[in-house]
mmCIF file of C-alpha atoms in Angstrom:
data_model
loop_
_atom_site.group_PDB
_atom_site.id
_atom_site.type_symbol
_atom_site.label_atom_id
_atom_site.label_comp_id
_atom_site.label_asym_id
_atom_site.label_seq_id
_atom_site.Cartn_x
_atom_site.Cartn_y
_atom_site.Cartn_z
ATOM 1 C CA LYS A 175 5.652 -3.165 -2.709
ATOM 2 C CA ILE A 176 4.816 -6.277 -0.691
ATOM 3 C CA ASN A 177 5.455 -9.879 -1.668
ATOM 4 C CA ILE A 178 3.612 -12.604 0.264
ATOM 5 C CA PRO A 179 2.478 -16.170 -0.448
ATOM 6 C CA GLN A 180 -0.873 -16.248 -2.251
ATOM 7 C CA ILE A 181 -2.234 -18.799 0.222
ATOM 8 C CA ASP A 182 -1.582 -16.309 3.051
ATOM 9 C CA LEU A 183 -3.534 -13.546 1.310
ATOM 10 C CA PHE A 184 -6.351 -16.041 0.666
ATOM 11 C CA ARG A 185 -6.411 -16.936 4.384
ATOM 12 C CA TYR A 186 -6.350 -13.282 5.489
ATOM 13 C CA PHE A 187 -9.377 -12.419 3.367
ATOM 14 C CA ASN A 188 -11.082 -15.686 4.294
ATOM 15 C CA LEU A 189 -10.776 -14.840 7.987
ATOM 16 C CA ILE A 190 -11.785 -11.173 7.889
ATOM 17 C CA LEU A 191 -14.332 -10.637 5.118
ATOM 18 C CA TYR A 192 -17.233 -11.762 7.320
ATOM 19 C CA ALA A 193 -16.775 -8.646 9.473
ATOM 20 C CA VAL A 194 -16.969 -6.065 6.645
ATOM 21 C CA SER A 195 -19.987 -3.758 6.903
ATOM 22 C CA ALA A 196 -22.746 -4.060 4.303
ATOM 23 C CA ASP A 197 -24.063 -0.598 5.216
ATOM 24 C CA ASP A 198 -23.085 2.094 2.703
ATOM 25 C CA SER A 199 -23.509 4.975 5.171
ATOM 26 C CA ARG A 200 -19.884 4.682 6.365
ATOM 27 C CA LYS A 201 -17.750 3.934 3.314
ATOM 28 C CA VAL A 202 -14.588 3.190 5.297
ATOM 29 C CA LEU A 203 -16.330 0.228 6.973
ATOM 30 C CA ASN A 204 -17.130 -1.205 3.521
ATOM 31 C CA GLY A 205 -13.478 -2.031 3.160
ATOM 32 C CA VAL A 206 -10.553 -3.960 4.531
ATOM 33 C CA PHE A 207 -7.985 -1.861 6.364
ATOM 34 C CA ILE A 208 -4.446 -2.866 5.400
ATOM 35 C CA SER A 209 -1.464 -1.440 7.260
ATOM 36 C CA VAL A 210 2.249 -2.000 6.765
ATOM 37 C CA LYS A 211 4.435 -0.867 9.661
ATOM 38 C CA ALA A 212 7.742 -2.204 10.980
ATOM 39 C CA ASN A 213 7.641 -5.206 8.611
ATOM 40 C CA MET A 214 4.222 -6.171 9.997
ATOM 41 C CA LEU A 215 1.175 -6.595 7.741
ATOM 42 C CA THR A 216 -2.095 -5.867 9.535
ATOM 43 C CA THR A 217 -5.497 -6.543 7.986
ATOM 44 C CA VAL A 218 -8.686 -5.444 9.758
ATOM 45 C CA ALA A 219 -12.386 -5.454 8.994
ATOM 46 C CA THR A 220 -15.294 -4.309 11.147
ATOM 47 C CA ASP A 221 -18.955 -3.465 10.839
ATOM 48 C CA GLY A 222 -19.100 -1.662 14.172
ATOM 49 C CA LYS A 223 -20.204 -4.795 16.069
ATOM 50 C CA ARG A 224 -17.754 -7.447 14.911
ATOM 51 C CA LEU A 225 -14.044 -6.987 14.422
ATOM 52 C CA SER A 226 -11.557 -9.255 12.691
ATOM 53 C CA LEU A 227 -7.823 -8.556 12.920
ATOM 54 C CA ILE A 228 -4.798 -10.413 11.547
ATOM 55 C CA GLU A 229 -1.198 -9.340 12.075
ATOM 56 C CA LYS A 230 1.676 -11.176 10.416
ATOM 57 C CA PRO A 231 5.328 -10.324 9.872
ATOM 58 C CA ILE A 232 6.326 -9.904 6.235
ATOM 59 C CA ASP A 233 9.684 -10.765 4.719
ATOM 60 C CA LYS A 234 9.687 -8.847 1.458
ATOM 61 C CA PHE A 235 8.705 -5.202 1.759
ATOM 62 C CA GLU A 236 9.933 -2.225 -0.248
ATOM 63 C CA GLY A 237 8.879 1.390 0.053
ATOM 64 C CA SER A 238 7.354 3.427 2.822
ATOM 65 C CA GLU A 239 5.030 2.321 5.579
ATOM 66 C CA GLY A 240 1.375 3.270 5.444
ATOM 67 C CA ASP A 241 -2.317 2.438 5.737
ATOM 68 C CA ILE A 242 -4.964 1.904 3.056
ATOM 69 C CA ILE A 243 -8.587 0.809 2.827
ATOM 70 C CA LEU A 244 -9.353 -1.761 0.126
ATOM 71 C CA HIS A 245 -12.987 -2.090 -0.974
ATOM 72 C CA SER A 246 -14.548 -5.350 0.218
ATOM 73 C CA ARG A 247 -15.710 -6.235 -3.318
ATOM 74 C CA VAL A 248 -12.101 -6.171 -4.496
ATOM 75 C CA ALA A 249 -10.991 -8.294 -1.525
ATOM 76 C CA SER A 250 -13.831 -10.751 -2.246
ATOM 77 C CA GLU A 251 -12.855 -10.971 -5.908
ATOM 78 C CA ILE A 252 -9.198 -11.608 -5.034
ATOM 79 C CA HIS A 253 -10.305 -14.231 -2.520
ATOM 80 C CA ARG A 254 -12.366 -15.881 -5.269
ATOM 81 C CA VAL A 255 -9.731 -15.942 -8.041
ATOM 82 C CA ILE A 256 -6.389 -16.161 -6.236
ATOM 83 C CA PRO A 257 -4.420 -19.351 -6.882
ATOM 84 C CA LYS A 258 -3.251 -21.120 -3.729
ATOM 85 C CA GLU A 259 0.324 -21.553 -4.981
ATOM 86 C CA GLY A 260 3.001 -18.977 -5.657
ATOM 87 C CA ASN A 261 3.424 -15.428 -4.412
ATOM 88 C CA VAL A 262 1.429 -12.262 -4.906
ATOM 89 C CA ASP A 263 3.036 -8.862 -5.436
ATOM 90 C CA ILE A 264 1.038 -5.997 -3.968
ATOM 91 C CA GLU A 265 1.911 -2.486 -5.127
ATOM 92 C CA ILE A 266 0.243 0.384 -3.319
ATOM 93 C CA GLY A 267 -0.015 3.842 -4.790
ATOM 94 C CA GLU A 268 -1.533 6.990 -3.365
ATOM 95 C CA LYS A 269 -5.066 6.194 -4.576
ATOM 96 C CA GLN A 270 -4.718 2.775 -6.235
ATOM 97 C CA ILE A 271 -3.575 -0.751 -5.486
ATOM 98 C CA LEU A 272 -2.268 -3.455 -7.811
ATOM 99 C CA PHE A 273 -2.227 -7.213 -7.186
ATOM 100 C CA ARG A 274 -0.014 -9.338 -9.437
ATOM 101 C CA MET A 275 -0.580 -13.103 -9.180
ATOM 102 C CA GLY A 276 1.317 -14.921 -11.930
ATOM 103 C CA ASN A 277 -0.278 -13.812 -15.212
ATOM 104 C CA THR A 278 -3.239 -12.171 -13.461
ATOM 105 C CA VAL A 279 -3.161 -8.469 -12.601
ATOM 106 C CA LEU A 280 -5.935 -6.744 -10.679
ATOM 107 C CA THR A 281 -6.003 -3.002 -9.993
ATOM 108 C CA SER A 282 -8.462 -0.991 -7.954
ATOM 109 C CA LYS A 283 -9.100 2.417 -6.473
ATOM 110 C CA LEU A 284 -8.739 2.700 -2.718
ATOM 111 C CA ILE A 285 -11.407 3.954 -0.321
ATOM 112 C CA GLU A 286 -10.533 7.415 0.967
ATOM 113 C CA GLY A 287 -11.075 8.226 4.616
ATOM 114 C CA ASN A 288 -9.889 7.318 8.083
ATOM 115 C CA PHE A 289 -10.517 3.841 9.436
ATOM 116 C CA PRO A 290 -11.723 3.836 13.087
ATOM 117 C CA ASN A 291 -9.171 3.221 15.834
ATOM 118 C CA TYR A 292 -9.855 -0.493 16.227
ATOM 119 C CA ARG A 293 -7.118 -0.982 18.845
ATOM 120 C CA GLN A 294 -9.079 0.878 21.518
ATOM 121 C CA VAL A 295 -11.858 -1.762 21.528
ATOM 122 C CA ILE A 296 -9.504 -4.743 21.887
ATOM 123 C CA PRO A 297 -8.978 -5.694 25.543
ATOM 124 C CA THR A 298 -5.350 -5.722 26.649
ATOM 125 C CA SER A 299 -5.932 -8.437 29.257
ATOM 126 C CA PHE A 300 -8.706 -10.548 30.711
ATOM 127 C CA SER A 301 -9.263 -13.177 33.370
ATOM 128 C CA LYS A 302 -11.749 -16.010 33.821
ATOM 129 C CA LYS A 303 -12.887 -17.848 36.935
ATOM 130 C CA MET A 304 -14.156 -21.434 37.060
ATOM 131 C CA GLU A 305 -15.615 -23.030 40.182
ATOM 132 C CA ILE A 306 -15.596 -26.816 40.485
ATOM 133 C CA GLN A 307 -18.328 -28.344 42.654
ATOM 134 C CA GLY A 308 -18.623 -31.903 43.918
ATOM 135 C CA VAL A 309 -16.356 -34.553 45.381
ATOM 136 C CA GLY A 310 -13.941 -37.112 44.019
ATOM 137 C CA TYR A 311 -11.622 -34.814 42.129
ATOM 138 C CA ARG A 312 -8.339 -33.052 42.679
ATOM 139 C CA VAL A 313 -6.705 -30.282 40.695
ATOM 140 C CA GLN A 314 -3.156 -29.059 41.179
ATOM 141 C CA LEU A 315 -0.571 -26.954 39.419
ATOM 142 C CA GLN A 316 2.317 -28.752 37.742
ATOM 143 C CA GLY A 317 4.628 -25.862 36.912
ATOM 144 C CA LYS A 318 2.603 -23.576 34.596
ATOM 145 C CA ASN A 319 0.143 -26.372 33.736
ATOM 146 C CA MET A 320 -2.791 -27.951 35.592
ATOM 147 C CA GLU A 321 -3.387 -31.595 36.354
ATOM 148 C CA PHE A 322 -6.861 -32.949 37.070
ATOM 149 C CA ALA A 323 -7.506 -36.215 38.922
ATOM 150 C CA LEU A 324 -11.147 -37.070 38.334
ATOM 151 C CA GLY A 325 -12.582 -40.036 40.209
ATOM 152 C CA TYR A 326 -10.605 -43.231 39.681
ATOM 153 C CA SER A 327 -9.296 -42.225 36.264
ATOM 154 C CA HIS A 328 -5.687 -41.461 35.533
ATOM 155 C CA PRO A 329 -4.457 -37.838 35.935
ATOM 156 C CA VAL A 330 -5.460 -35.552 33.070
ATOM 157 C CA PRO A 331 -2.843 -32.867 32.287
ATOM 158 C CA PHE A 332 -3.972 -29.525 30.854
ATOM 159 C CA LYS A 333 -1.175 -27.514 29.241
ATOM 160 C CA ALA A 334 -1.382 -23.737 29.593
ATOM 161 C CA PRO A 335 -1.396 -21.979 26.211
ATOM 162 C CA GLU A 336 1.340 -19.408 25.680
ATOM 163 C CA GLY A 337 0.566 -16.226 27.626
ATOM 164 C CA ILE A 338 -1.994 -17.904 29.932
ATOM 165 C CA THR A 339 -1.334 -18.428 33.640
ATOM 166 C CA PHE A 340 -3.375 -20.499 36.083
ATOM 167 C CA GLU A 341 -4.005 -19.906 39.767
ATOM 168 C CA ILE A 342 -5.875 -22.333 42.033
ATOM 169 C CA ASP A 343 -7.667 -21.365 45.242
ATOM 170 C CA LYS A 344 -7.997 -24.766 46.965
ATOM 171 C CA GLU A 345 -10.226 -23.509 49.811
ATOM 172 C CA LYS A 346 -12.910 -22.144 47.509
ATOM 173 C CA LYS A 347 -12.222 -24.683 44.716
ATOM 174 C CA ASN A 348 -11.746 -21.932 42.124
ATOM 175 C CA ILE A 349 -9.487 -21.857 39.095
ATOM 176 C CA PHE A 350 -8.431 -18.477 37.697
ATOM 177 C CA THR A 351 -6.861 -17.780 34.333
ATOM 178 C CA ASP A 352 -5.068 -14.598 33.408
ATOM 179 C CA ASN A 353 -3.574 -13.490 30.169
ATOM 180 C CA ASN A 354 -1.903 -10.501 28.675
ATOM 181 C CA VAL A 355 -3.229 -10.271 25.110
ATOM 182 C CA GLU A 356 -0.055 -8.606 23.846
ATOM 183 C CA ASP A 357 2.008 -11.620 24.966
ATOM 184 C CA THR A 358 -0.321 -14.198 23.420
ATOM 185 C CA ASN A 359 0.012 -15.556 19.886
ATOM 186 C CA PHE A 360 -3.451 -16.211 18.462
ATOM 187 C CA ASP A 361 -2.136 -17.628 15.165
ATOM 188 C CA ARG A 362 -4.680 -20.245 14.071
#
């Protein structure tokens, strides 16, 4: 049994339903993968080309950990009717799921099968390179952040997001960014 704010469930489905497959040839991709492990709720949808993933810690969780696949039509219906206030209780059985939102109760069968290993397609780190050409500018590191001086304007600070590091090669006028995806919080 999971208890989360209804607005959170609305946001999860709002952010991932676009990536659900419309092709009926692979039934597991017609659903939303929901996993509860170590007090972390993970929701994933993919059509084989796009992937949407949300991971959030949960406060109220009873029972055993596990994974399910919820049909996208059920997720769409919940997204359509869920009130934005209050909490939703989610009870997961072996082959069924129940959503209780105030006086509204919705039950559904689960999709049977194994969801693809989505973690293997997510990069664990990446880097970007930007080359600045021209004259009349200066860029320097200020701790972890960058500061640009462009022409006669005042300095423009650029704060490094959490998990991002900057490196400046002054001879070649290059700026490099590096990040470790596991250390970065993409909560938007």
